[in-house]
Amino acid sequence: MDERYKPDGYNAVSPYLLVKDVRAMLDFLAHAFGATELRRQPDADGGIRHAEVRIGDSVVMMGCRPGAELIASVHVYVEDVDRVYARALDHGATSLSEPRDQPYGDRTAGVQDAQGNYWWIGTRLRGSGS
C-alpha cells in the first residue's frame, strides 16, 4: 500500500482530544505515559492551538477548546500498568479502576485526567495468546 498519504510514523487513525488546556494535557501525557512531543502550533494569544505527542507506536493529537465539555475515552497499551497507573495518579488523575488481571488476558486500570478524559491502560499478560 502506498503510505505517502500520511506522515512517516503515523497510523491511519489517531485520537484527537479537544481539551481546555493543551499545556496541562501535554504535561500529563509526558509524566503519566512518557509521551514525546512531536509538534506544537501556537495561537495568536500565545496559547497552543494544536499539539501532537507520541506514546509508544501511536500519535495522539489535541487542540484547545476552552469551553469543551467533551470527554474522550482512550485505550493505551503500556509495558507496566501498575507503574503508569501510579504515575497518572501522582500527576493529578483520579482512579476509575485499580489495576487488575482480566479474564481476557490483559492487566488493566483506568484513570480520569484533570480535564475529564478517560484513559484505559492495559498490558497483555505473558502467555495470554494474541
XYZ file of N, CA, C and O in Angstrom:
520
model
N 0.834 -1.183 0.000
C 0.000 0.000 0.000
C 0.879 1.247 0.000
O 1.867 1.321 0.715
N 0.512 2.218 -0.764
C 1.230 3.483 -0.827
C 0.981 4.258 0.461
O -0.145 4.606 0.781
N 2.021 4.517 1.228
C 1.903 5.188 2.527
C 2.142 6.697 2.444
O 2.218 7.349 3.481
N 2.238 7.249 1.232
C 2.529 8.675 1.112
C 1.365 9.571 1.510
O 1.522 10.771 1.604
N 0.214 9.008 1.768
C -0.946 9.813 2.133
C -0.911 10.263 3.588
O -1.757 11.028 4.033
N 0.088 9.807 4.368
C 0.186 10.193 5.772
C 1.657 10.358 6.145
O 2.534 9.824 5.471
N 1.943 11.111 7.201
C 3.344 11.298 7.600
C 3.988 9.982 8.038
O 3.307 9.097 8.571
N 5.288 9.858 7.838
C 6.022 8.684 8.314
C 5.838 8.553 9.814
O 5.895 9.534 10.551
N 5.619 7.325 10.261
C 5.489 7.061 11.690
C 4.111 7.302 12.266
O 3.902 7.159 13.464
N 3.156 7.669 11.431
C 1.782 7.901 11.894
C 0.917 6.728 11.451
O 1.095 6.184 10.369
N -0.041 6.357 12.304
C -1.047 5.369 11.922
C -2.128 6.080 11.113
O -2.217 7.311 11.121
N -2.968 5.322 10.460
C -4.046 5.920 9.681
C -5.069 6.614 10.573
O -5.714 7.573 10.162
N -5.227 6.144 11.805
C -6.189 6.723 12.743
C -5.444 7.171 13.987
O -4.648 6.410 14.542
N -5.687 8.407 14.418
C -5.095 8.929 15.645
C -6.177 9.578 16.486
O -7.015 10.320 15.952
N -6.183 9.346 17.799
C -7.126 10.067 18.655
C -6.852 11.564 18.578
O -5.693 11.977 18.486
N -7.906 12.360 18.628
C -7.775 13.808 18.657
C -8.594 14.305 19.840
O -9.820 14.206 19.831
N -7.901 14.810 20.857
C -8.553 15.294 22.064
C -8.830 16.781 21.954
O -7.968 17.551 21.530
N -10.021 17.197 22.336
C -10.356 18.614 22.462
C -10.321 18.910 23.955
O -11.123 18.369 24.721
N -9.376 19.759 24.359
C -9.134 19.981 25.781
C -9.165 21.463 26.123
O -9.007 22.319 25.250
N -9.367 21.746 27.387
C -9.405 23.127 27.863
C -8.011 23.729 27.955
O -7.837 24.925 27.790
N -7.012 22.891 28.252
C -5.653 23.383 28.484
C -4.659 22.412 27.846
O -4.330 21.378 28.423
N -4.178 22.753 26.662
C -3.266 21.870 25.929
C -1.958 21.694 26.690
O -1.438 20.577 26.782
N -1.422 22.767 27.272
C -0.166 22.650 28.028
C -0.306 21.644 29.168
O 0.567 20.817 29.394
N -1.403 21.723 29.897
C -1.628 20.795 31.004
C -1.746 19.363 30.491
O -1.237 18.424 31.119
N -2.404 19.172 29.353
C -2.535 17.823 28.794
C -1.183 17.296 28.341
O -0.858 16.123 28.571
N -0.372 18.132 27.700
C 0.974 17.716 27.301
C 1.784 17.281 28.520
O 2.475 16.255 28.493
N 1.698 18.045 29.588
C 2.418 17.733 30.818
C 1.937 16.411 31.409
O 2.729 15.548 31.785
N 0.627 16.213 31.471
C 0.064 14.974 31.997
C 0.524 13.768 31.172
O 0.966 12.754 31.715
N 0.424 13.869 29.847
C 0.797 12.750 28.987
C 2.285 12.422 29.084
O 2.677 11.249 29.063
N 3.119 13.447 29.224
C 4.559 13.212 29.379
C 4.848 12.487 30.685
O 5.624 11.518 30.705
N 4.234 12.930 31.774
C 4.515 12.325 33.078
C 3.861 10.961 33.252
O 4.463 10.045 33.798
N 2.627 10.802 32.822
C 1.913 9.546 33.031
C 2.338 8.457 32.048
O 2.524 7.312 32.435
N 2.488 8.819 30.770
C 2.721 7.831 29.718
C 4.088 7.936 29.057
O 4.370 7.195 28.122
N 4.905 8.888 29.467
C 6.199 9.065 28.820
C 6.084 9.586 27.406
O 6.949 9.332 26.569
N 5.020 10.333 27.129
C 4.777 10.857 25.783
C 5.912 11.784 25.349
O 6.456 12.539 26.151
N 6.222 11.707 24.060
C 7.222 12.577 23.442
C 6.502 13.564 22.542
O 5.746 13.161 21.651
N 6.743 14.834 22.764
C 6.084 15.852 21.945
C 6.659 15.849 20.539
O 7.867 15.855 20.342
N 5.761 15.852 19.548
C 6.155 15.861 18.141
C 5.968 17.224 17.497
O 6.760 17.632 16.647
N 4.905 17.898 17.861
C 4.545 19.134 17.164
C 3.725 20.012 18.095
O 2.938 19.526 18.887
N 3.927 21.309 17.928
C 3.169 22.297 18.694
C 2.918 23.494 17.789
O 3.852 24.036 17.218
N 1.666 23.909 17.667
C 1.308 25.065 16.849
C 0.689 26.117 17.763
O -0.408 25.921 18.291
N 1.376 27.240 17.948
C 0.847 28.284 18.833
C -0.313 29.041 18.185
O -0.450 29.071 16.965
N -1.126 29.646 19.035
C -2.170 30.534 18.531
C -1.717 31.982 18.705
O -0.632 32.246 19.243
N -2.510 32.919 18.265
C -2.141 34.341 18.285
C -1.983 34.885 19.704
O -1.285 35.872 19.916
N -2.604 34.255 20.695
C -2.551 34.732 22.081
C -1.436 34.080 22.895
O -1.363 34.279 24.106
N -0.591 33.288 22.260
C 0.495 32.629 22.970
C 0.115 31.276 23.548
O 0.931 30.623 24.193
N -1.108 30.855 23.334
C -1.531 29.525 23.763
C -1.115 28.493 22.729
O -0.366 28.791 21.795
N -1.599 27.293 22.899
C -1.296 26.223 21.946
C -2.579 25.848 21.225
O -3.549 25.426 21.845
N -2.572 26.035 19.920
C -3.743 25.736 19.091
C -3.858 24.239 18.795
O -4.926 23.666 18.786
N -2.707 23.604 18.531
C -2.663 22.192 18.154
C -1.345 21.614 18.638
O -0.316 22.278 18.605
N -1.382 20.361 19.105
C -0.159 19.672 19.507
C -0.309 18.185 19.213
O -1.427 17.671 19.101
N 0.843 17.525 19.076
C 0.858 16.091 18.834
C 1.952 15.470 19.688
O 3.024 16.052 19.852
N 1.653 14.288 20.228
C 2.635 13.535 21.005
C 2.660 12.092 20.517
O 1.693 11.612 19.919
N 3.768 11.432 20.794
C 3.876 10.003 20.509
C 3.892 9.272 21.840
O 4.640 9.610 22.750
N 3.020 8.259 21.924
C 3.010 7.334 23.050
C 3.221 5.953 22.439
O 2.374 5.473 21.686
N 4.372 5.366 22.720
C 4.689 4.073 22.103
C 4.744 4.218 20.598
O 5.488 5.030 20.064
N 3.903 3.456 19.891
C 3.908 3.496 18.428
C 2.758 4.317 17.857
O 2.466 4.249 16.673
N 2.102 5.124 18.705
C 0.916 5.867 18.265
C 1.054 7.362 18.520
O 1.781 7.792 19.403
N 0.311 8.113 17.745
C 0.276 9.565 17.885
C -1.081 9.968 18.456
O -2.119 9.473 18.017
N -1.050 10.861 19.439
C -2.266 11.470 19.988
C -2.191 12.950 19.650
O -1.190 13.610 19.931
N -3.246 13.452 19.029
C -3.325 14.864 18.667
C -4.293 15.552 19.626
O -5.181 14.911 20.178
N -4.104 16.859 19.785
C -5.018 17.600 20.650
C -5.095 19.043 20.211
O -4.186 19.566 19.580
N -6.225 19.663 20.543
C -6.431 21.062 20.250
C -7.181 21.720 21.388
O -7.865 21.058 22.169
N -7.031 23.031 21.465
C -7.661 23.793 22.535
C -9.128 24.065 22.219
O -9.472 24.516 21.128
N -9.953 23.778 23.180
C -11.377 24.101 23.106
C -11.788 24.515 24.511
O -12.228 23.687 25.306
N -11.584 25.811 24.844
C -11.760 26.279 26.221
C -13.091 25.902 26.870
O -13.133 25.561 28.035
N -14.165 25.921 26.146
C -15.462 25.592 26.727
C -15.830 24.134 26.576
O -16.973 23.746 26.788
N -14.865 23.305 26.223
C -15.142 21.898 25.913
C -15.738 21.164 27.101
O -15.226 21.219 28.196
N -16.820 20.497 26.864
C -17.401 19.582 27.833
C -17.353 18.173 27.271
O -17.999 17.278 27.777
N -16.582 18.020 26.190
C -16.426 16.715 25.569
C -15.493 15.860 26.406
O -14.518 16.353 26.959
N -15.777 14.595 26.498
C -14.902 13.673 27.202
C -14.497 12.586 26.220
O -15.338 12.001 25.548
N -13.200 12.353 26.134
C -12.693 11.283 25.281
C -12.385 10.071 26.142
O -12.104 10.185 27.329
N -12.418 8.921 25.523
C -12.028 7.683 26.173
C -10.969 7.051 25.292
O -11.224 6.758 24.124
N -9.757 6.888 25.836
C -8.621 6.418 25.061
C -8.027 5.192 25.742
O -7.871 5.178 26.963
N -7.713 4.167 24.959
C -7.039 2.975 25.484
C -5.582 3.014 25.053
O -5.279 3.273 23.886
N -4.678 2.743 26.002
C -3.244 2.748 25.720
C -2.634 1.466 26.272
O -2.770 1.179 27.469
N -1.964 0.696 25.420
C -1.177 -0.436 25.900
C 0.173 0.084 26.366
O 0.820 0.866 25.666
N 0.593 -0.344 27.555
C 1.856 0.081 28.154
C 2.604 -1.157 28.650
O 2.021 -2.231 28.775
N 3.883 -0.985 28.965
C 4.676 -2.116 29.446
C 4.315 -2.516 30.870
O 4.422 -3.686 31.223
N 3.917 -1.556 31.716
C 3.660 -1.843 33.128
C 2.466 -1.018 33.606
O 2.604 0.156 33.943
N 1.298 -1.645 33.622
C 0.062 -0.959 34.013
C 0.182 -0.324 35.393
O -0.210 0.822 35.592
N 0.702 -1.066 36.341
C 0.766 -0.569 37.721
C 1.613 0.698 37.818
O 1.238 1.655 38.505
N 2.732 0.713 37.116
C 3.628 1.876 37.151
C 2.967 3.089 36.496
O 2.996 4.196 37.036
N 2.362 2.904 35.333
C 1.712 4.012 34.626
C 0.509 4.518 35.421
O 0.286 5.730 35.536
N -0.266 3.625 35.986
C -1.413 3.991 36.826
C -0.939 4.882 37.981
O -1.513 5.949 38.230
N 0.115 4.470 38.678
C 0.644 5.254 39.798
C 1.150 6.622 39.341
O 0.896 7.642 40.004
N 1.842 6.663 38.206
C 2.344 7.949 37.687
C 1.189 8.876 37.335
O 1.247 10.079 37.585
N 0.134 8.323 36.740
C -1.030 9.145 36.382
C -1.677 9.724 37.637
O -2.015 10.917 37.679
N -1.841 8.904 38.665
C -2.427 9.404 39.921
C -1.533 10.456 40.549
O -2.032 11.468 41.059
N -0.224 10.240 40.508
C 0.722 11.225 41.049
C 0.663 12.541 40.301
O 1.050 13.577 40.834
N 0.174 12.498 39.069
C 0.121 13.723 38.269
C -1.299 14.269 38.145
O -1.641 14.949 37.181
N -2.147 13.957 39.119
C -3.449 14.609 39.199
C -4.640 13.833 38.678
O -5.766 14.318 38.746
N -4.434 12.640 38.133
C -5.568 11.837 37.659
C -6.295 11.220 38.858
O -5.727 11.098 39.943
N -7.540 10.851 38.643
C -8.294 10.117 39.656
C -8.561 8.712 39.124
O -8.655 8.490 37.917
N -8.690 7.784 40.043
C -8.856 6.383 39.659
C -10.269 6.102 39.167
O -11.248 6.505 39.795
N -10.366 5.400 38.053
C -11.631 4.838 37.583
C -11.696 3.366 37.950
O -12.757 2.846 38.275
N -10.556 2.693 37.854
C -10.456 1.293 38.290
C -8.993 0.976 38.569
O -8.115 1.345 37.793
N -8.753 0.319 39.677
C -7.395 -0.064 40.054
C -6.900 -1.193 39.150
O -7.708 -1.937 38.583
N -5.587 -1.346 39.028
C -5.044 -2.417 38.189
C -5.531 -3.801 38.644
O -5.558 -4.092 39.846
N -5.928 -4.599 37.650
C -6.341 -5.978 37.948
C -6.240 -6.817 36.681
O -6.365 -6.316 35.568
N -6.023 -8.104 36.901
C -5.942 -9.056 35.795
C -7.351 -9.361 35.305
O -8.266 -9.581 36.103
N -7.504 -9.354 33.980
C -8.801 -9.605 33.364
C -8.846 -11.018 32.773
O -7.807 -11.541 32.357
N -10.031 -11.618 32.677
C -10.131 -12.971 32.128
C -9.745 -13.063 30.647
O -9.447 -14.148 30.156
N -9.707 -11.938 29.927
C -9.355 -11.954 28.508
C -7.861 -11.798 28.265
O -7.416 -11.680 27.129
N -7.052 -11.801 29.359
C -5.609 -11.843 29.189
C -4.863 -10.537 29.313
O -3.660 -10.497 29.069
N -5.524 -9.462 29.693
C -4.858 -8.184 29.924
C -4.902 -7.844 31.410
O -5.812 -8.267 32.131
N -3.937 -7.100 31.862
C -3.998 -6.440 33.164
C -4.383 -5.008 32.844
O -3.747 -4.361 32.008
N -5.444 -4.500 33.469
C -5.974 -3.190 33.094
C -6.198 -2.300 34.304
O -6.317 -2.762 35.439
N -6.288 -1.005 34.017
C -6.638 0.013 35.004
C -7.264 1.170 34.239
O -7.168 1.245 33.013
N -7.869 2.084 34.968
C -8.455 3.261 34.339
C -8.274 4.484 35.207
O -8.355 4.395 36.433
N -8.004 5.615 34.563
C -7.886 6.891 35.263
C -8.637 7.967 34.477
O -8.872 7.829 33.278
N -8.997 9.015 35.190
C -9.591 10.185 34.560
C -8.642 11.353 34.792
O -8.256 11.628 35.933
N -8.228 12.009 33.698
C -7.307 13.136 33.850
C -8.053 14.351 34.389
O -9.283 14.347 34.509
N -7.313 15.388 34.726
C -7.893 16.582 35.349
C -8.868 17.311 34.434
O -9.677 18.115 34.908
N -8.832 17.034 33.120
C -9.737 17.683 32.183
C -10.946 16.809 31.845
O -11.756 17.158 31.006
N -11.035 15.644 32.496
C -12.211 14.806 32.358
C -12.108 13.627 31.411
O -13.034 12.829 31.315
N -10.991 13.493 30.684
C -10.838 12.389 29.744
C -10.552 11.084 30.472
O -9.882 11.069 31.501
N -11.048 9.979 29.930
C -10.826 8.658 30.487
C -9.650 8.007 29.760
O -9.594 8.022 28.523
N -8.741 7.407 30.523
C -7.582 6.707 29.978
C -7.625 5.279 30.498
O -7.502 5.041 31.697
N -7.839 4.322 29.599
C -7.854 2.908 29.932
C -6.476 2.373 29.587
O -5.995 2.532 28.463
N -5.820 1.767 30.566
C -4.430 1.348 30.450
C -4.394 -0.174 30.484
O -5.036 -0.781 31.351
N -3.667 -0.782 29.560
C -3.607 -2.237 29.525
C -2.220 -2.762 29.227
O -1.439 -2.117 28.539
N -1.923 -3.923 29.788
C -0.714 -4.678 29.465
C -1.148 -6.108 29.191
O -1.877 -6.702 29.993
N -0.722 -6.646 28.068
C -1.014 -8.034 27.735
C -0.208 -8.922 28.666
O 1.002 -8.740 28.804
N -0.865 -9.854 29.341
C -0.176 -10.760 30.243
C 0.582 -11.818 29.452
O 0.119 -12.245 28.381
N 1.715 -12.221 29.942
C 2.518 -13.243 29.254
C 1.728 -14.527 29.135
O 1.003 -14.914 30.040
N 1.874 -15.192 28.005
C 1.230 -16.470 27.791
C -0.259 -16.376 27.541
O -0.968 -17.352 27.613
N -0.752 -15.159 27.228
C -2.188 -14.959 27.020
C -2.608 -15.066 25.561
O -3.736 -14.765 25.224
N -1.710 -15.429 24.691
C -2.069 -15.527 23.274
C -2.060 -14.179 22.606
O -1.367 -13.284 23.024
N -2.904 -14.010 21.572
C -2.880 -12.785 20.784
C -3.574 -11.642 21.403
O -4.305 -11.532 22.211
